[in-house]
mmCIF file of C-alpha atoms in Angstrom:
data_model
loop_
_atom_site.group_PDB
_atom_site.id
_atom_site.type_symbol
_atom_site.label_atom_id
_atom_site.label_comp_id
_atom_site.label_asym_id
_atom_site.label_seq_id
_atom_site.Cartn_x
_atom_site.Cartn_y
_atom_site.Cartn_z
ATOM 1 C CA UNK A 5 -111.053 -91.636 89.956
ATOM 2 C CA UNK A 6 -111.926 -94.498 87.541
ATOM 3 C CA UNK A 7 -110.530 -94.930 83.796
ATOM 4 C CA UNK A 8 -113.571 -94.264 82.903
ATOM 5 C CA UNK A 9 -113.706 -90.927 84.334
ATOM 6 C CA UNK A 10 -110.211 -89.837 82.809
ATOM 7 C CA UNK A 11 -110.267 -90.939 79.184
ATOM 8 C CA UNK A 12 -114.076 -89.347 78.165
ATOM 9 C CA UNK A 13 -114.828 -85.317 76.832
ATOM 10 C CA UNK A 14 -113.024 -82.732 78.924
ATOM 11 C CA UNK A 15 -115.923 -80.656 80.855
ATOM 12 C CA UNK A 16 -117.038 -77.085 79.032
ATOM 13 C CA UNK A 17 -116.242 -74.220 80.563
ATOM 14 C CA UNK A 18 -119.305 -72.718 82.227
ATOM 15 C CA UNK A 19 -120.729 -70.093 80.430
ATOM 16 C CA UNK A 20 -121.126 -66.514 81.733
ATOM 17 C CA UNK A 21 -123.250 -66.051 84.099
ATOM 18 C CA UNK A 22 -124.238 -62.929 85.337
ATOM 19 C CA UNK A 23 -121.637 -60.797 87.234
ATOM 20 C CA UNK A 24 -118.596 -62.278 85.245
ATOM 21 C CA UNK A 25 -116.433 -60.215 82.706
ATOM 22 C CA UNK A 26 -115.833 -62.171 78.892
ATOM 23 C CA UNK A 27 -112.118 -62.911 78.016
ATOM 24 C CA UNK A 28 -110.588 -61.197 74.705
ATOM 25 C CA UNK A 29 -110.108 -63.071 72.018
ATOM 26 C CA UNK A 30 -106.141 -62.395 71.759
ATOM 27 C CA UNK A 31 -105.975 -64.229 68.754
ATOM 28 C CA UNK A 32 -107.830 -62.316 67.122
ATOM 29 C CA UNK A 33 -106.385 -59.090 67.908
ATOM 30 C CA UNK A 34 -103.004 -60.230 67.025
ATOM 31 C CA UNK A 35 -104.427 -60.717 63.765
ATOM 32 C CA UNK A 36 -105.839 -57.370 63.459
ATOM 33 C CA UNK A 37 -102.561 -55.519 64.534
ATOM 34 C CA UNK A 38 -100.726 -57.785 61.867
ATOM 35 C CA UNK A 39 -103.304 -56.208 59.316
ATOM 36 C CA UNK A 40 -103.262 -53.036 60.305
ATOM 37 C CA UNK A 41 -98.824 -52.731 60.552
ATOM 38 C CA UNK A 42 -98.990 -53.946 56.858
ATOM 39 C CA UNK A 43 -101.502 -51.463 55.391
ATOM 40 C CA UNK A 44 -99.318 -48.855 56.968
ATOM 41 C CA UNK A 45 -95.836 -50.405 55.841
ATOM 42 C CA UNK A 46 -97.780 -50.383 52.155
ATOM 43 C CA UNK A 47 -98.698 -46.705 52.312
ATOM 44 C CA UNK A 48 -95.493 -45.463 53.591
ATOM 45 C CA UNK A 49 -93.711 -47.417 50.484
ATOM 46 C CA UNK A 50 -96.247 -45.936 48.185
ATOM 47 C CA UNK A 51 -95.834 -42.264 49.352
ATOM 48 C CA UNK A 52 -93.054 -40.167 48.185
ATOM 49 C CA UNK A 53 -90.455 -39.277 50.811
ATOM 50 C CA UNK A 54 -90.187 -36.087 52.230
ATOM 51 C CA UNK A 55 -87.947 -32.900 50.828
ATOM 52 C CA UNK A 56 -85.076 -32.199 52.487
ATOM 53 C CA UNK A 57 -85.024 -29.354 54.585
ATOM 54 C CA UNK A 58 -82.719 -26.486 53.755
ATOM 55 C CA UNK A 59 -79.284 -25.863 55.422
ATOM 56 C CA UNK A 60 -79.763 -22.947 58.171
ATOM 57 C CA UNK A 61 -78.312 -19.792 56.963
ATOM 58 C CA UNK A 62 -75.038 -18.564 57.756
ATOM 59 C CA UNK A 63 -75.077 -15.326 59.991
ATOM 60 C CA UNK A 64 -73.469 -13.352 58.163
ATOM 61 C CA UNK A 65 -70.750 -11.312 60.506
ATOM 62 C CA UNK A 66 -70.874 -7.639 61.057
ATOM 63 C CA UNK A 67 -67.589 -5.655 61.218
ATOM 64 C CA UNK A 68 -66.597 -2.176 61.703
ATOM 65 C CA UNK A 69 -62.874 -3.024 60.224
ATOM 66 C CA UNK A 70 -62.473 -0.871 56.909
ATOM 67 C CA UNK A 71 -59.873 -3.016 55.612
ATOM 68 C CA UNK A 72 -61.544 -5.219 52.495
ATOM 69 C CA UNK A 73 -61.413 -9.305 53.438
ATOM 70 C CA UNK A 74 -58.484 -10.401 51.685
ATOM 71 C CA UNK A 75 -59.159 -11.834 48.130
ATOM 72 C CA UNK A 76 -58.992 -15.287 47.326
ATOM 73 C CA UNK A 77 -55.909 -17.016 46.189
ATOM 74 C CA UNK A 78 -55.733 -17.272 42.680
ATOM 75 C CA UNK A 79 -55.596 -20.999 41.256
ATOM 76 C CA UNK A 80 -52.315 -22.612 40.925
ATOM 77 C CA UNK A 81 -51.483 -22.636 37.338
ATOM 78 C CA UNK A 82 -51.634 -26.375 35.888
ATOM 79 C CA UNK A 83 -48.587 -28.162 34.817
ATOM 80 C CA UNK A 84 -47.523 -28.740 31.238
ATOM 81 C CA UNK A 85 -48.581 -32.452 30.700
ATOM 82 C CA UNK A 86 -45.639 -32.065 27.896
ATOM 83 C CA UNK A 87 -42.700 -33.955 29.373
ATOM 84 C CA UNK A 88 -39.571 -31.709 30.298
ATOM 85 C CA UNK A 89 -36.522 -32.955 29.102
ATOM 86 C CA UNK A 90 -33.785 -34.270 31.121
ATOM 87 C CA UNK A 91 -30.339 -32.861 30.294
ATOM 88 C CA UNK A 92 -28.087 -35.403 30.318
ATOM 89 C CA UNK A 93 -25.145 -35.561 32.871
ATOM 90 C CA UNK A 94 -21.780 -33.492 32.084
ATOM 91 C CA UNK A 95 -19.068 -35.904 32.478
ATOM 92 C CA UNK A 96 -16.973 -34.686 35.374
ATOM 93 C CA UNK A 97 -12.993 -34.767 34.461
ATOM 94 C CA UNK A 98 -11.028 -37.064 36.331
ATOM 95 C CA UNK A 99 -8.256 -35.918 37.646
ATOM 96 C CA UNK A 100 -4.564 -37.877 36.272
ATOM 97 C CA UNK A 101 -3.098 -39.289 39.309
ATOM 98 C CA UNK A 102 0.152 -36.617 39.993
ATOM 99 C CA UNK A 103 3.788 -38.610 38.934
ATOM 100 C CA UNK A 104 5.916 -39.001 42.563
ATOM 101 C CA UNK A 105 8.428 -36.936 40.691
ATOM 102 C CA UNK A 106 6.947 -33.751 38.545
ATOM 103 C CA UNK A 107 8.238 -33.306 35.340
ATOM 104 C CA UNK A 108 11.040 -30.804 34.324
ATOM 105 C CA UNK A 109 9.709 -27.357 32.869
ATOM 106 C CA UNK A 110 10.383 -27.006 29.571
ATOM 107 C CA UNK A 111 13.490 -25.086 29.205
ATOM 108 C CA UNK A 112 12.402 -21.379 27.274
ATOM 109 C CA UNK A 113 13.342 -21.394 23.512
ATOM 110 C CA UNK A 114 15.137 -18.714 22.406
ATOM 111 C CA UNK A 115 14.278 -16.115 20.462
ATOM 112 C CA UNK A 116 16.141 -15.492 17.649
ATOM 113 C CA UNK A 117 15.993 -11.671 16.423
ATOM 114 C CA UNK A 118 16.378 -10.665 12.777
ATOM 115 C CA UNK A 119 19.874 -9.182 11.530
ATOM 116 C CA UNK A 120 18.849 -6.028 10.128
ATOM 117 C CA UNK A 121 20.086 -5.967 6.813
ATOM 118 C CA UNK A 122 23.327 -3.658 6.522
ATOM 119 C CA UNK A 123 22.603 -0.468 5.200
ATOM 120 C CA UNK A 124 25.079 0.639 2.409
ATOM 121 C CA UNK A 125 27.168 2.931 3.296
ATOM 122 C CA UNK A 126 28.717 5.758 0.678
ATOM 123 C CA UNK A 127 32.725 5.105 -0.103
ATOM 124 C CA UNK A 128 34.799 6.812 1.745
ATOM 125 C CA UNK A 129 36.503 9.291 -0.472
ATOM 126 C CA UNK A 130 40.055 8.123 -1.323
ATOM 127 C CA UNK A 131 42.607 9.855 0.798
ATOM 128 C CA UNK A 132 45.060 12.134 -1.935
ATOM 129 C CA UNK A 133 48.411 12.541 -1.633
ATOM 130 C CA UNK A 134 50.073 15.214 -0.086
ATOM 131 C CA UNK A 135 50.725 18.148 -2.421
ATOM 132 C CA UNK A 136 48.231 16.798 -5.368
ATOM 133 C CA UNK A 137 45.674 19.523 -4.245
ATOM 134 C CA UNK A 138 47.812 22.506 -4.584
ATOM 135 C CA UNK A 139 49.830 21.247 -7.640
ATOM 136 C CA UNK A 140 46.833 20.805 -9.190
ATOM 137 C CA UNK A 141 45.231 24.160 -8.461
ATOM 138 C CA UNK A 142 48.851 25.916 -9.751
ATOM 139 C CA UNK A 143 48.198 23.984 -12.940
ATOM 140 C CA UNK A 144 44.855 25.039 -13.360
ATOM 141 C CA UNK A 145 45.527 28.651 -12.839
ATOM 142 C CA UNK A 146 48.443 28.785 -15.452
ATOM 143 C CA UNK A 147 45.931 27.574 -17.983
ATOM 144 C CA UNK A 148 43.172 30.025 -16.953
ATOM 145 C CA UNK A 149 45.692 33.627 -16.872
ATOM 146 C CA UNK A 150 48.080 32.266 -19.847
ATOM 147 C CA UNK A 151 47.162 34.828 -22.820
ATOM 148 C CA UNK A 152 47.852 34.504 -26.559
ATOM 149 C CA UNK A 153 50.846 36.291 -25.967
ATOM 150 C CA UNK A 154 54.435 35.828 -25.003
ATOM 151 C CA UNK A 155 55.112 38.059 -22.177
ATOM 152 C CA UNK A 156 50.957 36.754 -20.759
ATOM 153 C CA UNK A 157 52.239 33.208 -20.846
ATOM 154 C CA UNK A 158 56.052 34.440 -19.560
ATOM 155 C CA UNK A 159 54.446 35.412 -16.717
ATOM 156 C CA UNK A 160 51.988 32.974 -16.155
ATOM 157 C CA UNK A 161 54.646 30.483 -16.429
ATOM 158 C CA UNK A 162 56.250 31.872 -13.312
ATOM 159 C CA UNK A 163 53.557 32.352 -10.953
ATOM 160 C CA UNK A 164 53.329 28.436 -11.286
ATOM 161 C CA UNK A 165 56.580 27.820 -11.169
ATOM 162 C CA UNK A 166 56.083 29.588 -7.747
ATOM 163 C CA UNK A 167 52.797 27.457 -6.512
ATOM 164 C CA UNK A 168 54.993 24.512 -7.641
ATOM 165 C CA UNK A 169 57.618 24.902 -5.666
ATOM 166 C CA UNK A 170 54.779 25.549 -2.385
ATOM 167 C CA UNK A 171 53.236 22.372 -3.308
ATOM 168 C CA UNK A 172 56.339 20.300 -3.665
ATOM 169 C CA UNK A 173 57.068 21.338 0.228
ATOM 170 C CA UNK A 174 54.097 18.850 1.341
ATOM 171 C CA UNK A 175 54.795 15.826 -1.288
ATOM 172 C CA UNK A 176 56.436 12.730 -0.815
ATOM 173 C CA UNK A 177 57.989 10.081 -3.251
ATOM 174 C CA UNK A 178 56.558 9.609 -6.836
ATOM 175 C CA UNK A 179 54.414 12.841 -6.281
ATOM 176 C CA UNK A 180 56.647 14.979 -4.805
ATOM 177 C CA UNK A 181 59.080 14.461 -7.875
ATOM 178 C CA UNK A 182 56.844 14.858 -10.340
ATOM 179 C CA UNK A 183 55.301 18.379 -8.936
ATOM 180 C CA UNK A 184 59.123 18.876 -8.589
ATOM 181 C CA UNK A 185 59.933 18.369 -12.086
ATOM 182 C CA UNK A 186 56.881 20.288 -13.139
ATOM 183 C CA UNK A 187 58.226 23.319 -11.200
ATOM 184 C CA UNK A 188 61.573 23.210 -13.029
ATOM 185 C CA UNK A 189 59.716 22.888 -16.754
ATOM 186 C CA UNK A 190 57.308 26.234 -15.696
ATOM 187 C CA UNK A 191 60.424 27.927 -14.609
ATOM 188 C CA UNK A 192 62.376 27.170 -18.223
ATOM 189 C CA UNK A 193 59.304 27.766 -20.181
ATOM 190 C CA UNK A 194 59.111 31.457 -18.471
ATOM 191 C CA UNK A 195 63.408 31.755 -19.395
ATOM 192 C CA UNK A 196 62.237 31.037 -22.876
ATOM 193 C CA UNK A 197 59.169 32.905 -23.473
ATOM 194 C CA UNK A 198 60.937 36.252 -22.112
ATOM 195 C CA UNK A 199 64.027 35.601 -24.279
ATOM 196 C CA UNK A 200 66.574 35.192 -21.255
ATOM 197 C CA UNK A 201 67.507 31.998 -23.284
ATOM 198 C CA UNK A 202 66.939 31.620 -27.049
ATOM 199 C CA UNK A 203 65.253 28.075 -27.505
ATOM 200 C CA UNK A 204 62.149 26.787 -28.868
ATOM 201 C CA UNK A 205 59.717 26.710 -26.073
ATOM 202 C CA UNK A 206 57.535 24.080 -27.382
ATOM 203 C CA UNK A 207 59.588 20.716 -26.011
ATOM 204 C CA UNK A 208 59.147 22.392 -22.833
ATOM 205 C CA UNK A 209 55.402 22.894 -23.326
ATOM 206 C CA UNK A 210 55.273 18.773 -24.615
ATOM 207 C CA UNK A 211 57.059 17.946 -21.137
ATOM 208 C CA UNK A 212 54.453 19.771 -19.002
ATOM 209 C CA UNK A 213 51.866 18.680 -20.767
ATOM 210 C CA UNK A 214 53.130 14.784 -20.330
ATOM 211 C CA UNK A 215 54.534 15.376 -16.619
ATOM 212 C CA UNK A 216 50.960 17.330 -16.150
ATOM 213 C CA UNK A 217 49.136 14.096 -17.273
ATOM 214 C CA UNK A 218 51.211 11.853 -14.740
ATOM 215 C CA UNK A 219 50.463 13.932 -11.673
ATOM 216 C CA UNK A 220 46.453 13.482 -12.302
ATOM 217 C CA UNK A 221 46.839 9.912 -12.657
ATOM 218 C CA UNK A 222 48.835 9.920 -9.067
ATOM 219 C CA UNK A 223 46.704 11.869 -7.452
ATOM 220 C CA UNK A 224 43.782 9.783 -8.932
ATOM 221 C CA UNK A 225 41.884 12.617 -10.497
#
């Protein structure tokens, strides 16, 4: 082949002659399709989209237990937001370490208990002499039967003479003489008062009255 030949019009295709199918035009189509996919992207934008469909229903369960389903917890009650306060820690004692050697117990203190105050007691009644009761009592009953008359006092003047004498028996020292010498003054003043001896009686009556006086002051009457 020349260069001729090679560098001049490519040939045309021959045309269609009879008994041979035309070619699509796939360019063309493509086109179309493109179209076509873009109206329909467009239109499915524009449309609303579709409702949800509801949730199935729950079956509901059929039961031929008589015992009520058990009710639902009720809700847990909410916390105070206010803040609780925190108490604050006791101290804990500590515990003083033991000395090696304990200390020695106190010793007790005693107990002192009151002195009662002494309760007074009454005086002992003094003791008497011996003889100063019944020398007394012979006394006593010469004054008491002694009349107004001479022979009354006579005779009254012997009877203690008599009690005199008794009395003397049981005295000792300064008491015994006197209730001795008392005796011996009753017994003159009866000699007198009868007339066995004629003399005044009234000396005698001055000495037992005197001697009398002495015995009360010995026997503490």
């Amino acid at each position: 082949m020349t260069d001729s030949e090679s560098t001049g019009p490519p040939a045309r295709p021959p045309g269609p002659g009879p008994g041979r199918t035309p070619r699509p035009d796939w360019g063309a189509v493509g086109a179309i399709a493109g179209a076509v996919a873009a109206v329909v992207a467009l239109v499915a934008y524009l449309m609303p989209p579709d409702a949800p469909a509801p949730p199935p229903a729950t079956p509901v369960a059929t039961t031929t237990d008589p015992t009520p389903p058990d009710p639902l917890p009720a809700p847990a009650p909410r916390p105070d937001p206010s803040p609780t306060p925190v108490p604050s820690p006791i101290p804990t004692p500590t515990a003083s370490p033991e000395p090696d050697h304990p200390a020695p117990a106190p010793s007790p203190t005693p107990v002192r208990t009151p002195t009662p105050d002494p309760v007074p007691q009454p005086p002992l009644p003094a003791v008497r002499p011996g003889g100063c009761d019944a020398a007394e009592a012979a006394l006593a009953a010469y004054r008491r039967n002694a009349g107004s008359t001479r022979g009354s006092r006579a005779d009254a003047a012997r009877q203690a003479y008599q009690d005199l004498m008794g009395a003397g028996l049981d005295a000792q020292g300064t008491v015994g003489a006197t209730i001795r010498r008392l005796a011996a003054e009753f017994q003159e003043l009866g000699f007198r008062l009868n007339g066995m001896v004629m003399a005044d009686p009234n000396p005698v009556i001055t000495d037992i009255d005197a001697d009398s006086a002495q015995l009360g002051r010995l026997c503490g009457a």
